[in-house]
Amino acid sequence: MQTTKHKVGLLFFPAFDWAISPDHPEREERLLYTRDQIMEEGLLDVPGIEEFRPEVATDVQINRAHVCVPSVSNVITESHRIAAGGSIVAADLVLTGKVDRSFALLRPPGHHANRIVHGSRGFCTINNEAIMVEHIRHTYGKNLRIAIVDTDAHHADGTQDIFYNDPGILHISLHQDGRTLYPGTGFINERGGPAAYGQTINVPLPPGTGDEGLLYAVRNLVLPILEEFKPDLIINAAGQDNHYTDPLTNMNVTARGYAQLTELLSPDIVVLEGGYSIEGALPYVNAGLLLALAGLDYSAAREPDWSEDRVRQSPRVTETIKEIVGQLQEMWHTRQDVDLAEVFGNAPIFKRHRRIYYDTDNIMEEQVEEIRMCSSCSGWRSIYSGAAQGVSLGLGRTTMIAAVLVPWHACTKCRAEAEAKFQEAERSGRFRHVYLQDVERDIYRRS
Amino acid sequence: MYIAGIDVGGTNTDAALIKDDVVVATGKVPTRHDDLVESTEAALETILAAYQGSAPLELHLSTTLSTNTIVEGRGDPTAVLAVPGPGMRIEELNLGFPVHILSGSVDHRGREVAGITAHEVQAALDAAQEAGMAALAIVGKFSHRNPTHELQIEALVKEATQKFRHITLGHRLSGRPNFPRRLATSYLNAGVAGQQALFVEMVKRLMIRGRNIGKVFLLKADGGTMTLDDSLARPVETILSGPAASLMGAQALTEHPEGNAVIVDIGGTTTDISVQVAGEPVFERQGAEIAGHKTLVPALFARSIGLGGDSEVRVISPKDGPSRLQIGPKRAGTPAALGGSKVTPTDAAVVLELARIGDVNRAREAIADLGAAMGLGIEAAAEAVIERFTQQLVQEIEDTYTYLESRPVYTISELLAPLDIRPRVLIGLGGPAEVFIPLAGKAMDLTWEVLPCYKEANAIGAAASRPTAAVTLHADTALGRVTVPEMDYMGEIRRAMLFDMKKARAEAMEWAARKGESLGITSLGDIAIMEEESFNMVRGFHTVGRIFMIRAQVRPEVRRITERGKGETLDADYQA
């Protein structure tokens, strides 16, 4: 007999036998105390909370969201496949109606992983949410409108990169201001590509933001935007490093704040991202989150060292948040009035040039991306990417690749052009590998 | 050496006498619920004629006393004093009994966060007395990591003027996590302790009534035994010992004690499916469930389904498909062949001469009616019933394995290389087993075996069972602390730097041995480490310590029994 308001499927996979390195924050111990808390609270005995076993994501599933260089198995371990596979199961549970909501409480995280993957950055190699989203659109319908709300303290630059020009996706990232924290991006002027302008929303929060500020932004910005976007599915990339005890960030959010956030957001699927206060935060945040997701009383889920004074948000921080939220509200309302030519130019191709650093693996990538401006679809893209390890020391040998991407709902013309580009790049001999990714037709080719 | 096994069931009390590894006598009397000792004694009498030894007889009892007390809600009124600390609200737990909440809290590593308050305890005791509570359960969240609060409350209770028949402390019952289960287990334990004490008294009287009875052991839900004295403190462990006895009987009697097997006990109303992997029975992950209470009582895994010889047989005719048979989950009643009014699978077996019981003509009449509804002749209808029963049984066995294989695991190695638990042998017992086990075995392409003397397997299992006990050692070198909750132990690690897995294992084995000693186990070979894990603790990029969890157990082993056919060989034994 179910006693919860919502039936919740839990994918708990702490990967007790995997670490990036023994002393790395992403190590065996990370979810140990979370397990202890969940087990001791008896949460898995609650009728209405059911635990499921993750599956192992396949190359095909991963290649819908990524171009891994040189290949999937070269850049990831089994642990990554299980984290992505667990996220996929979490989605299947909800979309087949087995549960109302699901929580993929697993590691390693993924939201810093871009479309092109040369290695690991920000503890992430492949993007769990993105792989899940592409699985969902493949299995349950390409017209599904999906909102991803990333509440990790770090900007979800990887997820933003993957869905930057995807009109089917709304991506909102709330994070500590990029001027004060890795990865140093996620400013309000990053608003998406020409085909999805305004659907990338970044909410940089000042250091010291607590429950009050985070929930203010959710109530006044995130919820109204969701209301308007009307997604078929809401995914919460739930990093837990906004917590006041997190060693890597400077935020003031509490377990109860996370639970309230979950209650307000009412996500269909929650996926754990970062969060490295493994004793002081994670056990309580995860317990609170699970309770809130199930619709149970979370008012007693509190950290042992919690005190009102410790987590109080300063008036200055409150003011700053109100200003940012005000600005973003305005930007959302006027997004369709923006002259895209002013932002992206009048040329048939919009080009962007980026340098991407992989801190975990010490790789520097240089990337040129070209988006075709198409009036019938979101336009095919080509990405030229060169990467080398240990560049700072001048040791690396650069690997150059080209990737041709065909978007969902591509028009015949774009598809044909992309195909021709793939062959041309292949013939040119300039690239170590050339990739063609046609996600809708599930075609993935590598030369 | 002679061992008498007695299983007190709902209807009958079965007895079996084994000498070394041979069954020398079995017997059966009706259970008298108003006087369990009386019927237990009567059952014992039926086998004592075969007892010719001079050494004292060892007695193994499997009783329904605790089970019935709990199921019928006849336990002593019990007050529960809980120290939940922050987390899930107790009101949300649907425990089914009131809890008195005290302040204080302990965290996941067993550190005290807030102390308890003496006057709150006093107020709770006043309230308990006011409400006429006879027993007390004291339970803290994370008390398996640090039992200090429970012990402090116990000390306060002992000083207080209020007196209780029994006090249970949560941490002593199990070293496993799960606060709600610890609450339920402690509550039930405290509630049945009074009746258990009376029962132990009666058994002791039985022992001195001029019989040469030596040690007395009680059967537990995990298929092992415990001493009479131990049962005074932990009576809740004797719940559900009946099904455990049957399963241990199967393990004692089977020709396939090694390897993987599925054990199917087909009864009149239900069928129990249990699983053996590499010769060991599979356990419930957290503990037994009884009368809606989820507990931490170690228990053998069994999936009970509503399918048996007396199940209801229905013809289902959907609008958009062919009609089909559905057997169970409800019980139809006595088979027609035995004087009942409804058709049952047993009647189908009688018609096909697969079973020779009751009145064939009555069975044929019942099956003929069913056949008419299906447009089939008598034999064809009977065959359809047998076939459908077998199909449903095979499906349930398959579902059981699917369920077990989908139980979550937390390491990559277990996920990628799961243990092979699939059966190679189908072992059947229970009345209808002779009919259905060969058919199911064929359908599943498995070697099958119908156990000899299945009717007494429960009593034989009781006799064949051996003591079990488990301890959980938790060591945290950063805190410099070792806890063994079952043994009431919390101590310091003197040289934390030198405390490693080897030390942790050795210490856990030592505690298990100490626990085993009280059960009369002397050989360390019977102690095994069942679970272990260890984690490096890193703070600020430096290793500050390690956490170890070891679960050591006196193994649930069963004596192998051979059943010599009753009749002539049994007579030979009488003469020996």
PDB file of C-alpha atoms in Angstrom, chain B residues 42 68 110 131 146 192 243 254 271 323 378 381 412 445-446 456 463 486 500 512 515 551 557 571:
ATOM      1  CA  ALA B  42       2.312 -35.414  23.558  1.00  0.00           C
ATOM      2  CA  ASN B  68       0.822 -16.101  17.186  1.00  0.00           C
ATOM      3  CA  GLY B 110      27.885   7.444  15.878  1.00  0.00           C
ATOM      4  CA  ALA B 131      -1.151   3.843  30.520  1.00  0.00           C
ATOM      5  CA  ASN B 146      26.599   4.335  19.319  1.00  0.00           C
ATOM      6  CA  VAL B 192       6.393 -11.117  23.531  1.00  0.00           C
ATOM      7  CA  PRO B 243       8.656 -22.103   7.408  1.00  0.00           C
ATOM      8  CA  THR B 254      17.981 -33.270  -0.276  1.00  0.00           C
ATOM      9  CA  THR B 271       3.339 -22.529  -2.042  1.00  0.00           C
ATOM     10  CA  SER B 323     -10.991 -18.449 -22.142  1.00  0.00           C
ATOM     11  CA  ILE B 378     -13.204 -34.993 -17.966  1.00  0.00           C
ATOM     12  CA  ALA B 381     -10.176 -30.772 -18.282  1.00  0.00           C
ATOM     13  CA  ILE B 412      30.446  -1.861 -10.234  1.00  0.00           C
ATOM     14  CA  ASP B 445      14.473 -28.251 -17.893  1.00  0.00           C
ATOM     15  CA  LEU B 446      15.830 -28.879 -14.412  1.00  0.00           C
ATOM     16  CA  GLU B 456       7.742 -34.450   8.528  1.00  0.00           C
ATOM     17  CA  ALA B 463      16.123 -31.497  14.624  1.00  0.00           C
ATOM     18  CA  GLU B 486      24.949  -7.057  19.614  1.00  0.00           C
ATOM     19  CA  ASP B 500      43.584  -2.547   9.186  1.00  0.00           C
ATOM     20  CA  ALA B 512      31.498 -13.918  17.006  1.00  0.00           C
ATOM     21  CA  LYS B 515      28.938 -15.049  21.119  1.00  0.00           C
ATOM     22  CA  ARG B 551      29.544  -8.969   9.788  1.00  0.00           C
ATOM     23  CA  GLU B 557      24.506 -25.083   8.827  1.00  0.00           C
ATOM     24  CA  ASP B 571      12.490 -51.634  12.802  1.00  0.00           C
TER      25      ASP B 571
END
